[in-house]
PDB file of C-alpha atoms and ligand atoms in Angstrom:
ATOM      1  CA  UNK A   1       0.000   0.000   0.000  1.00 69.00           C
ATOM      2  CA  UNK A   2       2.582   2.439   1.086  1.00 90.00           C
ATOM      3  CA  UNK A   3       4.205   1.693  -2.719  1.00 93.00           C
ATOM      4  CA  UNK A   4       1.451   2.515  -3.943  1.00 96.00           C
ATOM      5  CA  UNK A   5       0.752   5.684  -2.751  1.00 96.00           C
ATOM      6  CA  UNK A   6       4.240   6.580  -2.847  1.00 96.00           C
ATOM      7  CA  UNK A   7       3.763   6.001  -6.859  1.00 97.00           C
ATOM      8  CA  UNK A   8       0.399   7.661  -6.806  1.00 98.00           C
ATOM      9  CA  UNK A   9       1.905  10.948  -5.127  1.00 97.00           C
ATOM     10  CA  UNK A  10       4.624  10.811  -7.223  1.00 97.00           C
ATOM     11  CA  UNK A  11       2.893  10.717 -10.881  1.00 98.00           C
ATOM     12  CA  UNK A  12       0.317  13.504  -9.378  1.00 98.00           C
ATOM     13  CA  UNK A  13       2.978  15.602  -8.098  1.00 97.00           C
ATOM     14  CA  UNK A  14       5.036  15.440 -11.834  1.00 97.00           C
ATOM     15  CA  UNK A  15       1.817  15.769 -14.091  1.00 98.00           C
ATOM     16  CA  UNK A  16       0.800  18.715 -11.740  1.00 98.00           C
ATOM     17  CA  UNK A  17       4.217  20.258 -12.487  1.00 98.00           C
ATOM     18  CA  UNK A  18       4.250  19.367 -15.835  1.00 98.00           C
ATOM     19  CA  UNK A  19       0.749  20.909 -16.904  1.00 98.00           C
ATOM     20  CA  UNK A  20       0.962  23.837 -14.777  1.00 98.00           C
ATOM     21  CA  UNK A  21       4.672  24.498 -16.580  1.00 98.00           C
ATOM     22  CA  UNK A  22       2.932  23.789 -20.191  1.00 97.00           C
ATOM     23  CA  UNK A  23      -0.712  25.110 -19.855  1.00 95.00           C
ATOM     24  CA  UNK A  24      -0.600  27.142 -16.580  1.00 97.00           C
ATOM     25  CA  UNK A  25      -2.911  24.973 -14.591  1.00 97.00           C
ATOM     26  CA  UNK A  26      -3.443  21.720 -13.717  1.00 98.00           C
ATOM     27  CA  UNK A  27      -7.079  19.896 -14.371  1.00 98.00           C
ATOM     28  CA  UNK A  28      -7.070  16.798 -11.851  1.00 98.00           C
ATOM     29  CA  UNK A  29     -10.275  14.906 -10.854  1.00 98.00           C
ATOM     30  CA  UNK A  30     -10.111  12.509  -7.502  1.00 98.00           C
ATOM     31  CA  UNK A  31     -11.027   9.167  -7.177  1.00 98.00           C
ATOM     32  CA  UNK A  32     -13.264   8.069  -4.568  1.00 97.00           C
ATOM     33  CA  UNK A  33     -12.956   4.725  -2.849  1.00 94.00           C
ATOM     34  CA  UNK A  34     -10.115   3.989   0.555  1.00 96.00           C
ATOM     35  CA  UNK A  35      -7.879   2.774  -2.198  1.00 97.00           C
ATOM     36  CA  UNK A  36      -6.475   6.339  -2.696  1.00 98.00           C
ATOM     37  CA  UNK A  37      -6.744   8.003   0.775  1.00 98.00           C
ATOM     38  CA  UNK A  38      -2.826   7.308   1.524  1.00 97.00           C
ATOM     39  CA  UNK A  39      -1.659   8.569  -1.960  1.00 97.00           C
ATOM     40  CA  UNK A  40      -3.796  11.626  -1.611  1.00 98.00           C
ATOM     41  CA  UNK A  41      -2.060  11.974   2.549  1.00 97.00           C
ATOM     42  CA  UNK A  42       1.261  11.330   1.015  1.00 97.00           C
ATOM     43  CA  UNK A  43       0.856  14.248  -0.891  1.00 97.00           C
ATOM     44  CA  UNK A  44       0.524  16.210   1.968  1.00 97.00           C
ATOM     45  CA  UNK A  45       3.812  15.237   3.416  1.00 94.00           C
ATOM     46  CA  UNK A  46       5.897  18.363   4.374  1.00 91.00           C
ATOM     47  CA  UNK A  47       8.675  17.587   1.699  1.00 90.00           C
ATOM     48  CA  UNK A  48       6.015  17.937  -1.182  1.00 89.00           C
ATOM     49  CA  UNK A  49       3.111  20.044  -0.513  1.00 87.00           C
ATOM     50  CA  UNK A  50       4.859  23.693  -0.315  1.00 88.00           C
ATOM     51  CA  UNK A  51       6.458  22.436  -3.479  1.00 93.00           C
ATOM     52  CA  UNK A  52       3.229  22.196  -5.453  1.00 97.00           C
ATOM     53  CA  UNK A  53       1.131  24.282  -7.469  1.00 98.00           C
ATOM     54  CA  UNK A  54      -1.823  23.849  -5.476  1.00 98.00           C
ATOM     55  CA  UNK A  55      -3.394  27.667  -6.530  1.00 97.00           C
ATOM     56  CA  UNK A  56      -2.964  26.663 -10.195  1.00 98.00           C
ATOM     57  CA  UNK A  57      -4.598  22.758  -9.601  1.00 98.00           C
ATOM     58  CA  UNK A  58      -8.504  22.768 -10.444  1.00 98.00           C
ATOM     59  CA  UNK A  59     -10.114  19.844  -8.765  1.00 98.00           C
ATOM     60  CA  UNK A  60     -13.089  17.756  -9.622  1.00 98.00           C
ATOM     61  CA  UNK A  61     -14.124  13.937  -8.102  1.00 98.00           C
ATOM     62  CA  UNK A  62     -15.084  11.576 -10.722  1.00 98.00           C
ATOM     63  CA  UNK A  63     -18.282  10.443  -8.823  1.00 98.00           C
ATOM     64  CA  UNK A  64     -19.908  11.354  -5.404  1.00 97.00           C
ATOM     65  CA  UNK A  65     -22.603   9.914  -3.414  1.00 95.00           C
ATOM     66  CA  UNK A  66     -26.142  11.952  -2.612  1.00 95.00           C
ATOM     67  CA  UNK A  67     -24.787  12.448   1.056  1.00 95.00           C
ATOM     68  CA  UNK A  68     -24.334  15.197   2.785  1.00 95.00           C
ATOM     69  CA  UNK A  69     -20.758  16.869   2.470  1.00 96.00           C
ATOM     70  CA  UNK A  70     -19.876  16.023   6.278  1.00 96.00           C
ATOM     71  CA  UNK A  71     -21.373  12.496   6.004  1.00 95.00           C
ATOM     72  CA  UNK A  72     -18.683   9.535   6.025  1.00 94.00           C
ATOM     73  CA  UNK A  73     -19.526   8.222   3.045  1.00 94.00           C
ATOM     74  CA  UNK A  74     -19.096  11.497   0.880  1.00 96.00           C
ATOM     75  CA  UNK A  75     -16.121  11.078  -1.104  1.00 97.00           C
ATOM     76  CA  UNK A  76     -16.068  15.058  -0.864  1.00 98.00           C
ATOM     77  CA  UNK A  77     -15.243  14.717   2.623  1.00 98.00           C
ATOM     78  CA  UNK A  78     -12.971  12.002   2.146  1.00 98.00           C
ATOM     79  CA  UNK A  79     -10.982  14.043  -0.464  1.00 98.00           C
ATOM     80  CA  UNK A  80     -11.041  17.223   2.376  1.00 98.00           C
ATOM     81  CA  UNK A  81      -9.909  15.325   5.542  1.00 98.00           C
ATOM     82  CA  UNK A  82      -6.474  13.534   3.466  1.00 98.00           C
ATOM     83  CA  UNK A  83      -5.946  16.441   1.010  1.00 98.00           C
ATOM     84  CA  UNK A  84      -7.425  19.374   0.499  1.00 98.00           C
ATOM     85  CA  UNK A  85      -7.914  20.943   3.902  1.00 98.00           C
ATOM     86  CA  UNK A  86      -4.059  20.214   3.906  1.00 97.00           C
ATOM     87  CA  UNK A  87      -2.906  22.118   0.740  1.00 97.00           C
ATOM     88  CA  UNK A  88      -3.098  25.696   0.042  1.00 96.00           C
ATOM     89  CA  UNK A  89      -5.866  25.652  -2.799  1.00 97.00           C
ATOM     90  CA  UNK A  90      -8.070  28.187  -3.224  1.00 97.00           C
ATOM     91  CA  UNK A  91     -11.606  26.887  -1.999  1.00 97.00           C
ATOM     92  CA  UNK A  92     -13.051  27.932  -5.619  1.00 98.00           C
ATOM     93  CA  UNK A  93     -10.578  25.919  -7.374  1.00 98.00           C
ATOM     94  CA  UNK A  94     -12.152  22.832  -6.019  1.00 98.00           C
ATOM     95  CA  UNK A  95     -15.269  21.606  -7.264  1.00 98.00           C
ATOM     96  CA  UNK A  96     -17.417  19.297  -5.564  1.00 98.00           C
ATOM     97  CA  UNK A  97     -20.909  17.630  -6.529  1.00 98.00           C
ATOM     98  CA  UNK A  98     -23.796  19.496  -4.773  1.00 98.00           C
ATOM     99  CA  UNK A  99     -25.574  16.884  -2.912  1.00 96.00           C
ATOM    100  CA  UNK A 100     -28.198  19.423  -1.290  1.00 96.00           C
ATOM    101  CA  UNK A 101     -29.919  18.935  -4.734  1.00 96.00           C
ATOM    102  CA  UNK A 102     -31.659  15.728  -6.304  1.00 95.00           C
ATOM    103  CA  UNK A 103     -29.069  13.556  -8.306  1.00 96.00           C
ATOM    104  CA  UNK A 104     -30.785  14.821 -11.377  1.00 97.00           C
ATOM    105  CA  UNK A 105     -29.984  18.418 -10.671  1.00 98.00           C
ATOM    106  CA  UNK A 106     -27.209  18.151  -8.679  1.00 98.00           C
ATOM    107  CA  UNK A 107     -25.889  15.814 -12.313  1.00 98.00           C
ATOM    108  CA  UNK A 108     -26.831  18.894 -13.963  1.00 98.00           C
ATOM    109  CA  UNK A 109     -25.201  21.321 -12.132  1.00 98.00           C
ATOM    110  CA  UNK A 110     -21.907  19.462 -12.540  1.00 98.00           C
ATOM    111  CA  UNK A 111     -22.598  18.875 -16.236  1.00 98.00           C
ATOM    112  CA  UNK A 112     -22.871  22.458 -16.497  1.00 97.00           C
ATOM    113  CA  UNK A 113     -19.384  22.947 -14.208  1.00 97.00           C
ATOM    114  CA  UNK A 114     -17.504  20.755 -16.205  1.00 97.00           C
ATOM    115  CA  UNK A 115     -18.616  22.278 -19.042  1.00 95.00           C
ATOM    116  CA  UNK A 116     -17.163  25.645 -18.352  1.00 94.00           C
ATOM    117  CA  UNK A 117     -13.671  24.179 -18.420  1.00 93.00           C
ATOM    118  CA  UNK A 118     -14.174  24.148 -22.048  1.00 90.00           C
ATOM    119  CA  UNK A 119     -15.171  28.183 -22.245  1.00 80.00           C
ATOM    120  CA  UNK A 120     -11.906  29.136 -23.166  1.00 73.00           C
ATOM    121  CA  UNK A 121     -10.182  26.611 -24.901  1.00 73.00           C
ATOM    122  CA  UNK A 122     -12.524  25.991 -28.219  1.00 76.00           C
ATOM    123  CA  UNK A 123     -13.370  22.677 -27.105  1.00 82.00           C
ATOM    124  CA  UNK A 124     -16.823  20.559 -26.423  1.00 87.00           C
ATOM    125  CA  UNK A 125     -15.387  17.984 -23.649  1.00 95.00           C
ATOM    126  CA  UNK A 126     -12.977  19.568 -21.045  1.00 96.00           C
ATOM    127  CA  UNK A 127      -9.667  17.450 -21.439  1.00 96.00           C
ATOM    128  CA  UNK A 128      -8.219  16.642 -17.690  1.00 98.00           C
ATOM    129  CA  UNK A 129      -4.348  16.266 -17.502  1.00 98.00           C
ATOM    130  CA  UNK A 130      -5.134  13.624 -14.942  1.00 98.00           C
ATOM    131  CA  UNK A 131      -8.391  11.117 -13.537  1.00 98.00           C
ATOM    132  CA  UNK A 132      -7.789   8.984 -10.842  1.00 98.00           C
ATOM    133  CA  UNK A 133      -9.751   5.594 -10.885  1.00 98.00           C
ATOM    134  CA  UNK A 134     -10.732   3.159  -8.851  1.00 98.00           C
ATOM    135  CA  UNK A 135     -11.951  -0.538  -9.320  1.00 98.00           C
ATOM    136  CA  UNK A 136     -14.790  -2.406  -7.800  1.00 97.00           C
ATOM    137  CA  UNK A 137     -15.256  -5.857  -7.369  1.00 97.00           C
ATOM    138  CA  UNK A 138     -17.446  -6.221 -10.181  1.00 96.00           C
ATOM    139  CA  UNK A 139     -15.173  -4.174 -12.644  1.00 98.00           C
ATOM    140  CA  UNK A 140     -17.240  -0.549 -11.780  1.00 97.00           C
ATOM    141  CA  UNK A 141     -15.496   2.507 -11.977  1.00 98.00           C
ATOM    142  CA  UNK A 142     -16.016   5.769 -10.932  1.00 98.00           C
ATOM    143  CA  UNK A 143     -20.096   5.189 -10.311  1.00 97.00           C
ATOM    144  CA  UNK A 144     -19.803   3.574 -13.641  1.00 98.00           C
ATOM    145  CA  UNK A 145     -21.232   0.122 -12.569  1.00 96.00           C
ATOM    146  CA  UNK A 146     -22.119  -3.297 -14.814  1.00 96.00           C
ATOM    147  CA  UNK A 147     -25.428  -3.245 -16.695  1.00 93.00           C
ATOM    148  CA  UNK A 148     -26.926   0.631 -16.177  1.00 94.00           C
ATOM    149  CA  UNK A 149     -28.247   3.162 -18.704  1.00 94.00           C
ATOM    150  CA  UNK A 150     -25.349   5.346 -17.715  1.00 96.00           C
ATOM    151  CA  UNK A 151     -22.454   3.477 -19.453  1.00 97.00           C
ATOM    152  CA  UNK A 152     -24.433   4.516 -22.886  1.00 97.00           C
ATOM    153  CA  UNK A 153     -24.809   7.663 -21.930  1.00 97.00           C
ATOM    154  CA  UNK A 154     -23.216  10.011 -24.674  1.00 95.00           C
ATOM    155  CA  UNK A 155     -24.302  13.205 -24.495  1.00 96.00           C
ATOM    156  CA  UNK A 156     -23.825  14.404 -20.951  1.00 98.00           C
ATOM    157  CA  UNK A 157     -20.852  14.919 -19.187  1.00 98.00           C
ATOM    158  CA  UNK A 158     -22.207  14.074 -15.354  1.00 98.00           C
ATOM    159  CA  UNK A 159     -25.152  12.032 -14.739  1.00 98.00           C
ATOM    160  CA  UNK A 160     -27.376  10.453 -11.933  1.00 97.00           C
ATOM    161  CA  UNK A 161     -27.244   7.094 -11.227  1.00 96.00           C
ATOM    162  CA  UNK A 162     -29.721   4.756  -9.057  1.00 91.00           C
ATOM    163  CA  UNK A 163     -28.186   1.211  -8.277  1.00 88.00           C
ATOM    164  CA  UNK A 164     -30.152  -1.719  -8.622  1.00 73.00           C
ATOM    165  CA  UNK A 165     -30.716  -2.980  -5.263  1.00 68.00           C
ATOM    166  CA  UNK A 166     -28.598  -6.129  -5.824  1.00 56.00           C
ATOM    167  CA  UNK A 167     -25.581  -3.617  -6.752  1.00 60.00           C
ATOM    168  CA  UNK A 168     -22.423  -3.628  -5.167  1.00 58.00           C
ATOM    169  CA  UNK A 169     -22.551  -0.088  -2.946  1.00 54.00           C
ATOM    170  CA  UNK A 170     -26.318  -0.877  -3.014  1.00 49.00           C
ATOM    171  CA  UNK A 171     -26.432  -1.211   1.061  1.00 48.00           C
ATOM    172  CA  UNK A 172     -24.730   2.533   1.046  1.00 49.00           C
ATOM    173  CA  UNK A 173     -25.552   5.623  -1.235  1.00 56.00           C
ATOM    174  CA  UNK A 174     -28.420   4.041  -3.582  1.00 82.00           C
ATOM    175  CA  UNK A 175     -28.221   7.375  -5.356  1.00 94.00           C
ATOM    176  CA  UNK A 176     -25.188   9.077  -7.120  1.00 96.00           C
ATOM    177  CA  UNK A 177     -23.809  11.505  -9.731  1.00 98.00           C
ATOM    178  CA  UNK A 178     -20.329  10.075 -12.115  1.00 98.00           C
ATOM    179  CA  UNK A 179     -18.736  12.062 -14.943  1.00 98.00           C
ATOM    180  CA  UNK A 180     -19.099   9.581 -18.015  1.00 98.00           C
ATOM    181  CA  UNK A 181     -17.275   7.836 -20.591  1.00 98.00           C
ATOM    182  CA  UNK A 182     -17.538  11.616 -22.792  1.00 97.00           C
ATOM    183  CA  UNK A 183     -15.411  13.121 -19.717  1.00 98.00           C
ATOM    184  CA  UNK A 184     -13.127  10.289 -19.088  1.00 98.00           C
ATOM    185  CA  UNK A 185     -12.062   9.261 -22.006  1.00 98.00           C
ATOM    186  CA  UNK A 186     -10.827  12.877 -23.487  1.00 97.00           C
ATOM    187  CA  UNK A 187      -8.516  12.752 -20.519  1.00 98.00           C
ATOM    188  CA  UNK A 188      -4.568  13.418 -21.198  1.00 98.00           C
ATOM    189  CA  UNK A 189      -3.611  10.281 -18.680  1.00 98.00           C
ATOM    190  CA  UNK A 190      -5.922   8.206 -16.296  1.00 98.00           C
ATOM    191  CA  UNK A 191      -4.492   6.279 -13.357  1.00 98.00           C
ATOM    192  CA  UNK A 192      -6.472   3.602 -11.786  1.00 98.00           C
ATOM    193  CA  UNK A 193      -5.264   2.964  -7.991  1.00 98.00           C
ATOM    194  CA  UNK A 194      -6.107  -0.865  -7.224  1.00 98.00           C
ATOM    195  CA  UNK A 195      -5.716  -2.808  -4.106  1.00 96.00           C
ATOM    196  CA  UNK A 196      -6.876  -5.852  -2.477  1.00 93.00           C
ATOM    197  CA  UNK A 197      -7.556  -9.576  -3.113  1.00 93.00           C
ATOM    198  CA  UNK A 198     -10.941  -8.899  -4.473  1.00 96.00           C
ATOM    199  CA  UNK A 199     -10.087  -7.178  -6.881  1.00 97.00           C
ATOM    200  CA  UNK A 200      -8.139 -10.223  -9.282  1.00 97.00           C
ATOM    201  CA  UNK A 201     -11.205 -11.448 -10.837  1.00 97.00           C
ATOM    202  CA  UNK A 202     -11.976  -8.135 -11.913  1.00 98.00           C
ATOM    203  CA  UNK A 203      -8.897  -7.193 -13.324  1.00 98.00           C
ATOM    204  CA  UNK A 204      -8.814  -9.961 -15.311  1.00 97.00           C
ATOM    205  CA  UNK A 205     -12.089  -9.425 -16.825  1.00 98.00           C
ATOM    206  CA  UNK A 206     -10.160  -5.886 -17.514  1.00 98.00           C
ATOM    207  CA  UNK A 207      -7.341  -7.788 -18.866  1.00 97.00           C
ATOM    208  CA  UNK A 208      -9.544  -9.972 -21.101  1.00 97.00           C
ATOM    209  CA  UNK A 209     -11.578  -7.090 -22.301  1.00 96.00           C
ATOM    210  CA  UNK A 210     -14.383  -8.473 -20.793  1.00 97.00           C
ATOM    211  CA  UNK A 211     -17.168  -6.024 -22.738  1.00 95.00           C
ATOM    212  CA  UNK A 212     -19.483  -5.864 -19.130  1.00 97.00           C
ATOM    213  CA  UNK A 213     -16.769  -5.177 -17.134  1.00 98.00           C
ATOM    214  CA  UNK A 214     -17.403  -1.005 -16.689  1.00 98.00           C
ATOM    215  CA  UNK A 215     -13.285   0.123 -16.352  1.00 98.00           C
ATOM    216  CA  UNK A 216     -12.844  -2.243 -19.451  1.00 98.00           C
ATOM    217  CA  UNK A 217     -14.003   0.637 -21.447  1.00 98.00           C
ATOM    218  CA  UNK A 218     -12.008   3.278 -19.741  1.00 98.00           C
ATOM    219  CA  UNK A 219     -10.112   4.020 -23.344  1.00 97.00           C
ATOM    220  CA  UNK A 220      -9.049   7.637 -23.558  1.00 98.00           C
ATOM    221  CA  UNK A 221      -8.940   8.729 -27.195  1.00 97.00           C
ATOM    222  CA  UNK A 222      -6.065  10.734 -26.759  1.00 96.00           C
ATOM    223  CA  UNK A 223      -3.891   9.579 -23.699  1.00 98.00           C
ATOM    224  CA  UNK A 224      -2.775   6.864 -21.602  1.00 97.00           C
ATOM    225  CA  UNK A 225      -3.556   4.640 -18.763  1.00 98.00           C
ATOM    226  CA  UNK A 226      -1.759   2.987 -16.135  1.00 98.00           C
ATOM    227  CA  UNK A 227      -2.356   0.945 -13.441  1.00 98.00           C
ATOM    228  CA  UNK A 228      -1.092   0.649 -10.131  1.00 98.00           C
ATOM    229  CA  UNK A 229      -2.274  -3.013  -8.598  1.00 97.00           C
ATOM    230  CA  UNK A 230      -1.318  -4.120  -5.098  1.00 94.00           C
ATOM    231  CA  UNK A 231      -2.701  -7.351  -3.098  1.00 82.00           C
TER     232      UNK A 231
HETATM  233  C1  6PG B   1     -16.302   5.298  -4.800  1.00 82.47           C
HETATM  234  C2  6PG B   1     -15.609   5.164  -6.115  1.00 82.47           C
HETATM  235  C3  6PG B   1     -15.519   3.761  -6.619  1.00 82.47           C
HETATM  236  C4  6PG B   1     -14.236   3.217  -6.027  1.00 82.47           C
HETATM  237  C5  6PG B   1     -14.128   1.731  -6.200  1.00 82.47           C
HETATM  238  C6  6PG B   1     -12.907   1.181  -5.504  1.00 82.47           C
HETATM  239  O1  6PG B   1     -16.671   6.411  -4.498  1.00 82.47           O
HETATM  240  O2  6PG B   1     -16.422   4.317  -4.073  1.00 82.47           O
HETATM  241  O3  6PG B   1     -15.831   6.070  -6.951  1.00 82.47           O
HETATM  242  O4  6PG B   1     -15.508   3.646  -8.010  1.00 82.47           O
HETATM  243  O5  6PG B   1     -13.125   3.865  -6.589  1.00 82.47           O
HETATM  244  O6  6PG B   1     -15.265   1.140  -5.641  1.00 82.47           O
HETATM  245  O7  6PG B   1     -13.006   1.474  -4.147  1.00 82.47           O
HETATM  246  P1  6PG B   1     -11.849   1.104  -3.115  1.00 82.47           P
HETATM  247  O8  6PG B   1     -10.695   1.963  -3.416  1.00 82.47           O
HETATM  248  O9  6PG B   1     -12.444   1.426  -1.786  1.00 82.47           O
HETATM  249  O10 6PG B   1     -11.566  -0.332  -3.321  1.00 82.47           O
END
């Protein structure tokens, strides 16, 4: 674990340098999940986080639950209490799923956010320097789980999403917003942070190309991927 999120901290740290140097700010959306929680700590470690470009880093999180922003399962909250209340970002640069609306709107209103990424660059799909990932069980990523309307979903950028009650994550947040495959895939460089035994079977489906398995079709049109696996 400790690899990992040495490795995690370490490619976030270099792409933040890297776009900020190039395009003069950094476009980074968080994972939720525990997988990342040390990466995202490790970047708070006194040797790198003065070094950083925090004020130029824009933040997004690939998926959120309806919950409240203080309850436990918000990955809002999660992404506040190991990073960002640690880093010197400006609170506007961070962008968060409103949960005091219903998924519908609240998918709207971060359609609409992600959006305005594009205002000045002459583009339709905002194109993030870096999307952190994690994997499921049953091969979901993001909030992008097996069999829903979502994973067709072409047009929008965010969108709600209701789990089947035999869903995986069922027993917590039924309800949820994910940016899609539109956002995803016109990212410059996706890393999916994996860990645990459970996850084999589904990385193999991955592997196989396995058409149901959701981060099968995490395929960026213009960039790379790379995974970081530990048991
Ligand atoms: C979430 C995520 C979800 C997660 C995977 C892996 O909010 O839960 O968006 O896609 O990344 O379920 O979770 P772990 O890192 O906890 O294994």
């Amino acid at each position: 674990m400790d690899e990992l999120a040495d490795r995690a901290a370490s490619i976030v740290a270099s792409n933040m340098r890297h776009a900020v140097g190039r395009r003069g700010r950094f476009l980074l959306t968080l994972s939720g999940g525990n997988t990342p929680r040390p990466a995202y700590q490790r970047l708070t470690d006194e040797s790198l986080v003065g070094s950083l470009p925090w004020d130029q880093t824009l933040i997004y999180l690939g998926d959120e639950r309806m919950v409240p922003c203080d309850h436990p399962e918000s990955n809002y909250r999660m992404a506040c209490e190991c990073l960002l209340d640690h880093v010197q970002i400006p609170p506007w640069n961070v962008h968060r799923v409103e949960t005091e609306f219903t998924a519908n709107e609240a998918a709207r209103l971060y359609d609409e956010d992600l959006r305005r990424l594009t205002s000045d660059t002459g583009r339709v799909i905002p194109r993030f320097d870096l999307i952190l990932l994690g994997l499921g069980p049953d091969a979901h990523t993001a909030s992008l789980f097996p069999a829903i309307p979502v994973l067709d979903n072409q047009k929008d950028l965010a969108a709600p999403v209701e789990l089947p009650d035999s869903s995986e994550g069922a027993s917590r947040a039924q309800q949820r917003v994910t940016m899609t495959y539109k956002v995803i895939n016109a990212a410059r460089r996706i890393v999916f942070l994996v860990a645990g035994d459970d996850k084999a079977e589904a990385l193999q489906r991955v592997e196989e190309g396995d058409p149901s398995a959701p981060a099968g079709r995490v395929k960026p049109t213009d960039g790379d991927v790379q995974w970081l696996v530990v048991n």
